[in-house]
Coordinates of N, CA, C and O in Angstrom, one line a residue:
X1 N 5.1 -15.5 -109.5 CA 6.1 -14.6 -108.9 C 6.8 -15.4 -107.8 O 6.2 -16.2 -107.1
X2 N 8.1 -15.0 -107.6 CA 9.2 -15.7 -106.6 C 9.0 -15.0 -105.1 O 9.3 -13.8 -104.8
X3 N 8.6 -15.8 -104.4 CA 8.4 -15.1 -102.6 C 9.4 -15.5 -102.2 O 9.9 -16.6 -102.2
X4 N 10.0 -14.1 -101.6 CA 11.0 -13.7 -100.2 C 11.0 -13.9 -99.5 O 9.8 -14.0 -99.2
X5 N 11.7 -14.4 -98.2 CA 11.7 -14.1 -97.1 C 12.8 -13.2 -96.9 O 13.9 -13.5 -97.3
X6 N 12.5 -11.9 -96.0 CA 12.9 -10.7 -95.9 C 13.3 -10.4 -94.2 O 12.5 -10.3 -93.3
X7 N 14.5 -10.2 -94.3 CA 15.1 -10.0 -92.6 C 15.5 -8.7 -92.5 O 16.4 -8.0 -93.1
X8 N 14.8 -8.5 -91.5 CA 15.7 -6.8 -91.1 C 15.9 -6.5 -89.6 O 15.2 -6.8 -88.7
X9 N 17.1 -5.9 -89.8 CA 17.5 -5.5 -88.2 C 16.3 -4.5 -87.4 O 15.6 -3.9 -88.3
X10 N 15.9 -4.2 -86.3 CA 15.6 -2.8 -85.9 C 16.6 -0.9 -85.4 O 16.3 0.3 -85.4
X11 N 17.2 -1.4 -85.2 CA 17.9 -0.1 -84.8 C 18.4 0.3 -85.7 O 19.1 -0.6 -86.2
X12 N 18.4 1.7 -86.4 CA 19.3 2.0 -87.5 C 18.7 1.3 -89.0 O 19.0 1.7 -90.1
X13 N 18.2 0.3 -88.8 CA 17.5 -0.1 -89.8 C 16.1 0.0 -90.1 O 15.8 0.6 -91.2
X14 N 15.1 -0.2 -89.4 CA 13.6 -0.2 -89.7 C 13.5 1.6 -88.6 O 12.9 2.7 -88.7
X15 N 14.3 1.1 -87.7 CA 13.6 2.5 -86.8 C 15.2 3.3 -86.8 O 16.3 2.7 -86.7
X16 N 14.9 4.5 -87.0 CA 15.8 6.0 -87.2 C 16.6 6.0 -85.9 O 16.2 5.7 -84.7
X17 N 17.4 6.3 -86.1 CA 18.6 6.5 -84.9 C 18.4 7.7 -84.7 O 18.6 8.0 -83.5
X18 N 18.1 8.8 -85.4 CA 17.4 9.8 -84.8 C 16.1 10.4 -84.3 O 16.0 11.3 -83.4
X19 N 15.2 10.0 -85.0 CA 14.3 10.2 -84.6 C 13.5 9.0 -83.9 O 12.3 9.2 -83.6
X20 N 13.9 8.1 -83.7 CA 13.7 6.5 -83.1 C 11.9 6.3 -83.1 O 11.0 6.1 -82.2
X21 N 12.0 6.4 -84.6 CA 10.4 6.2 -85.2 C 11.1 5.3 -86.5 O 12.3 5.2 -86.8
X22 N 9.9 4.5 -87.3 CA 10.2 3.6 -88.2 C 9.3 5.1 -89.6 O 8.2 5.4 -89.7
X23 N 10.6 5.4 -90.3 CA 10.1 6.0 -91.4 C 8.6 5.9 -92.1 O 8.1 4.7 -92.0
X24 N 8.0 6.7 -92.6 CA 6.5 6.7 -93.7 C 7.5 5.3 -94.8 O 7.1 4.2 -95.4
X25 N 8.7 5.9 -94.7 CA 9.1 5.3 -96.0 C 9.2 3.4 -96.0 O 8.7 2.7 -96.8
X26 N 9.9 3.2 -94.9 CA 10.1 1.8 -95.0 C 8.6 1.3 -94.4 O 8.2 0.1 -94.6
X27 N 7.9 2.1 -93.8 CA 6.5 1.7 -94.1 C 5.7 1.4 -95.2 O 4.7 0.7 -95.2
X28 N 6.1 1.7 -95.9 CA 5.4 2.1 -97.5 C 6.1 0.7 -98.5 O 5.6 0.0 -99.3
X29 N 7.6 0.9 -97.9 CA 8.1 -0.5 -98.6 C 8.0 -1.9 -98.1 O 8.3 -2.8 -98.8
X30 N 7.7 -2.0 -96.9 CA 7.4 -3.1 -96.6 C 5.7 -3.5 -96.2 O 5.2 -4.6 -95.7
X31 N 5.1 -2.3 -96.6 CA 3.6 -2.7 -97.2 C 3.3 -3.5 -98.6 O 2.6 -4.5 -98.8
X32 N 4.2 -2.5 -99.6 CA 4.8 -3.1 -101.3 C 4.8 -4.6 -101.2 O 4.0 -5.4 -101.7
X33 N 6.1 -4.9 -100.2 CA 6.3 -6.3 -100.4 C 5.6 -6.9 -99.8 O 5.5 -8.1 -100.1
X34 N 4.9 -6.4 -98.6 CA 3.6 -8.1 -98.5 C 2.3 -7.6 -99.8 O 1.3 -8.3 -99.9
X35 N 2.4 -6.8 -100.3 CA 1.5 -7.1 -101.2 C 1.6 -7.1 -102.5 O 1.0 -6.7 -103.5
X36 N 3.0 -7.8 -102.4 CA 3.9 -8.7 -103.5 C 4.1 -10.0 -103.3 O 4.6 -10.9 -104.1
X37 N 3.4 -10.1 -102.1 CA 3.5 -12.0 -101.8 C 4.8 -12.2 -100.7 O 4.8 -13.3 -100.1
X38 N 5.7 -11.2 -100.4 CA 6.7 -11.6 -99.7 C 7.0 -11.9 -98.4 O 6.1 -11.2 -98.0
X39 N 7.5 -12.4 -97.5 CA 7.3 -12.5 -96.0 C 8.1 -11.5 -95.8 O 9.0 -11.3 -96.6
X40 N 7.9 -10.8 -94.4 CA 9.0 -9.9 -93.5 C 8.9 -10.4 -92.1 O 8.0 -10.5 -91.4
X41 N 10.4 -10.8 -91.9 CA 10.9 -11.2 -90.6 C 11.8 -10.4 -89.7 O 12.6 -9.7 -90.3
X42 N 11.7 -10.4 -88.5 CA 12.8 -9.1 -87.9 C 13.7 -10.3 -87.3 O 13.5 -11.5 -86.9
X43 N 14.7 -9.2 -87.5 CA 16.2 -10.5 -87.0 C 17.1 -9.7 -85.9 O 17.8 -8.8 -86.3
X44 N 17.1 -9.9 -85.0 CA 17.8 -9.0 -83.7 C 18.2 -9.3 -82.8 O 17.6 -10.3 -82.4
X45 N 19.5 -8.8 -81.7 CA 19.8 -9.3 -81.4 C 18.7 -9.5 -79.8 O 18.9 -10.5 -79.0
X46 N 17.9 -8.7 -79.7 CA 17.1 -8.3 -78.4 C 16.1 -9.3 -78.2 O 15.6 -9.7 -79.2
X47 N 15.9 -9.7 -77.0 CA 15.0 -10.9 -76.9 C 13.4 -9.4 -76.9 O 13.3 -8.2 -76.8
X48 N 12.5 -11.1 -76.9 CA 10.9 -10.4 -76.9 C 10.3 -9.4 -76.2 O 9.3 -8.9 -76.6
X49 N 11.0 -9.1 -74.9 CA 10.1 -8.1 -74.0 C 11.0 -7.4 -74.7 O 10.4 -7.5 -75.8
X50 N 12.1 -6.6 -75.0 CA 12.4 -5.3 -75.3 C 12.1 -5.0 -76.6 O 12.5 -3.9 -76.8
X51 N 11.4 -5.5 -77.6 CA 11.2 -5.4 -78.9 C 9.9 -4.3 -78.7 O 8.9 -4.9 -78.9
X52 N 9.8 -3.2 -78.5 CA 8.5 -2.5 -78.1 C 8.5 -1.4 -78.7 O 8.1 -0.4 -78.1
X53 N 9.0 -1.3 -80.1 CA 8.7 0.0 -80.8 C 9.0 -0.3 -82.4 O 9.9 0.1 -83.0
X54 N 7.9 -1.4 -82.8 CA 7.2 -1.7 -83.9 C 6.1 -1.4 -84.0 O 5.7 -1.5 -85.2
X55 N 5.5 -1.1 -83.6 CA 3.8 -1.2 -83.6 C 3.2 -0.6 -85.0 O 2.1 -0.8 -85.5
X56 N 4.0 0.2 -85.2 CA 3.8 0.4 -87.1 C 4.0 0.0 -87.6 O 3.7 0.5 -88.6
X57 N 4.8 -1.3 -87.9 CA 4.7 -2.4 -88.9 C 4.4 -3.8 -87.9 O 5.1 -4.7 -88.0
X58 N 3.7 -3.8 -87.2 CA 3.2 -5.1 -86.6 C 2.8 -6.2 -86.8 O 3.1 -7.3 -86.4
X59 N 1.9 -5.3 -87.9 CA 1.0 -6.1 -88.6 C 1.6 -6.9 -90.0 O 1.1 -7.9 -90.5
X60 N 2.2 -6.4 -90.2 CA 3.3 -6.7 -91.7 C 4.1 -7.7 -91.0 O 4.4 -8.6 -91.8
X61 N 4.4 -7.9 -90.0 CA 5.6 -9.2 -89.8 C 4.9 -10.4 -89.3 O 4.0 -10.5 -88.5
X62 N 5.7 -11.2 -90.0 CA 5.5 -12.5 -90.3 C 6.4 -13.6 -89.1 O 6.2 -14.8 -88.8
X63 N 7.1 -13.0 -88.7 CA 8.2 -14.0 -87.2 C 9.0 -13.1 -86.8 O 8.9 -11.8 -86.9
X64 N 9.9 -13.7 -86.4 CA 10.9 -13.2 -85.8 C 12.2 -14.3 -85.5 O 11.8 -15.4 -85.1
X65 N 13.2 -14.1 -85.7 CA 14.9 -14.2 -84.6 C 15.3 -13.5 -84.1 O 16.0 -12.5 -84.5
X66 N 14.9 -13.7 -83.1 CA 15.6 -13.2 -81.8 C 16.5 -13.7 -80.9 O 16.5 -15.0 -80.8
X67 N 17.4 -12.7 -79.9 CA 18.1 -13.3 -79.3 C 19.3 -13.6 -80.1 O 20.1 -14.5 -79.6
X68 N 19.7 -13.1 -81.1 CA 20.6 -13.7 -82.3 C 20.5 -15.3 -82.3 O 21.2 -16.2 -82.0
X69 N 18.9 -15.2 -83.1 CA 18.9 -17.0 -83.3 C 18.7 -17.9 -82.3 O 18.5 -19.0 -82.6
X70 N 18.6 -17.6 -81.0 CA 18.2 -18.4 -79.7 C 17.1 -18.7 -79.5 O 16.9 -19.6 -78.7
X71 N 15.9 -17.7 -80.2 CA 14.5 -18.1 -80.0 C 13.6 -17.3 -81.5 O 13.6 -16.0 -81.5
X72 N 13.1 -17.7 -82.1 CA 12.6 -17.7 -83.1 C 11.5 -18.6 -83.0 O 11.5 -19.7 -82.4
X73 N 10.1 -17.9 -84.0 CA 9.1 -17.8 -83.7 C 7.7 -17.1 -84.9 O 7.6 -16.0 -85.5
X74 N 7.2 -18.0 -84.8 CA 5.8 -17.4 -86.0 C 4.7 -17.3 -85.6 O 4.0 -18.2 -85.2
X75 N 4.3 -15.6 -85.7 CA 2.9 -16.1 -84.5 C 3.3 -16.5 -83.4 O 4.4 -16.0 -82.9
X76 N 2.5 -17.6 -82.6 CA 2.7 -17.8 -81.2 C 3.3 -19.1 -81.9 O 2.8 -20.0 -81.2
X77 N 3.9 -19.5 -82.7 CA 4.5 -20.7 -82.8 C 6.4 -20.8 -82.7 O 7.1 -20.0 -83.3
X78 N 6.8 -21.5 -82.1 CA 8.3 -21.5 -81.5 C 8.8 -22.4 -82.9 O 8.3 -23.4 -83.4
X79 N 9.9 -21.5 -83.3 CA 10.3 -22.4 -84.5 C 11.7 -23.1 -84.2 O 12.2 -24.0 -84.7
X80 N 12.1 -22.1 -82.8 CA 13.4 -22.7 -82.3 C 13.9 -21.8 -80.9 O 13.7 -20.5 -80.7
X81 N 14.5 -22.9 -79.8 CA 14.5 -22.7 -78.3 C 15.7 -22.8 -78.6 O 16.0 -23.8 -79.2
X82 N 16.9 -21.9 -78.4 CA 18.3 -23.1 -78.1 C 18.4 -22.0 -76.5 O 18.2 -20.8 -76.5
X83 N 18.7 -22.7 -75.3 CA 19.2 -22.1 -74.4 C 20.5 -22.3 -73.8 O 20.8 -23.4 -73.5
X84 N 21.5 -21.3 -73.4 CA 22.4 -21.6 -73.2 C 22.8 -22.6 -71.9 O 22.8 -21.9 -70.9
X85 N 23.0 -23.7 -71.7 CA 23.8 -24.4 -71.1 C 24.2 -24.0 -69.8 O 25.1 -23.2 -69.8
X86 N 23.7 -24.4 -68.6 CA 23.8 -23.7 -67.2 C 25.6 -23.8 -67.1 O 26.4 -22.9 -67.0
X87 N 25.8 -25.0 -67.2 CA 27.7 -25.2 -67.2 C 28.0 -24.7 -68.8 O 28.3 -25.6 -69.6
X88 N 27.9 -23.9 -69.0 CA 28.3 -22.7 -70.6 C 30.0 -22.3 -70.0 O 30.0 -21.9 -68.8
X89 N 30.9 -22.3 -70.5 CA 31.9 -22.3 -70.0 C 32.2 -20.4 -71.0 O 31.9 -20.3 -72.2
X90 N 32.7 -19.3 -70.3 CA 32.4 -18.3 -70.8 C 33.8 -18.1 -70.8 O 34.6 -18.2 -70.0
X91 N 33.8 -17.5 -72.2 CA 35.4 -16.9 -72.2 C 36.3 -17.7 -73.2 O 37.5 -17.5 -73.4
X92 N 35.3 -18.8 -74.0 CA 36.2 -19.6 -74.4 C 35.5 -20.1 -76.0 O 34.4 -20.7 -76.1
X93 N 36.3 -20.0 -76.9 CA 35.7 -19.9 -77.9 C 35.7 -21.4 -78.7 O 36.7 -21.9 -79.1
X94 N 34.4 -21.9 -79.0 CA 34.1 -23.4 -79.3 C 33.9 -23.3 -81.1 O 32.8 -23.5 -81.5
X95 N 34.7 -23.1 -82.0 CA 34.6 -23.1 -83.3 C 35.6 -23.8 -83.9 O 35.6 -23.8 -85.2

């Protein structure tokens, strides 16, 4: 069988904008897929200390991007630091 790696947002996505709980449901589907072999990763834009209302799928995730991609991480391992640049010139778009 072919393994995933599986990204999902938290707000509005894993956890209810109403009820700001993570559904039975997407509990139940992202139990399915690690015990389909899959990875699940959360992708967001919030760094680590505000990430504090998973604890029901905790155990199911596999890393994280966070910070939109500025720090990313498996386990306690760092897969990627980028920090922004003390002279970061703001306001100006580098593309």
């Amino acid at each position: 069988m072919t393994q995933y790696a599986l990204f999902f947002d938290i707000d509005g996505t894993l956890v209810s904008f109403k009820t700001h709980q993570i559904p039975q449901s997407t509990i139940d589907a992202l139990t399915q897929a690690k015990a389909n072999g899959h990875k699940v990763f959360i992708a967001t834009g919030r760094p680590p200390l505000i990430i504090t209302n998973l604890g029901a799928i905790e155990h199911l995730i596999d890393g994280y991007v966070t910070i939109n991609g500025a720090l990313c991480f498996v386990g306690d391992e760092v897969v990627r630091c980028k920090n922004i640049p003390h002279k970061a010139k703001i306001g100006r778009a580098s593309c």
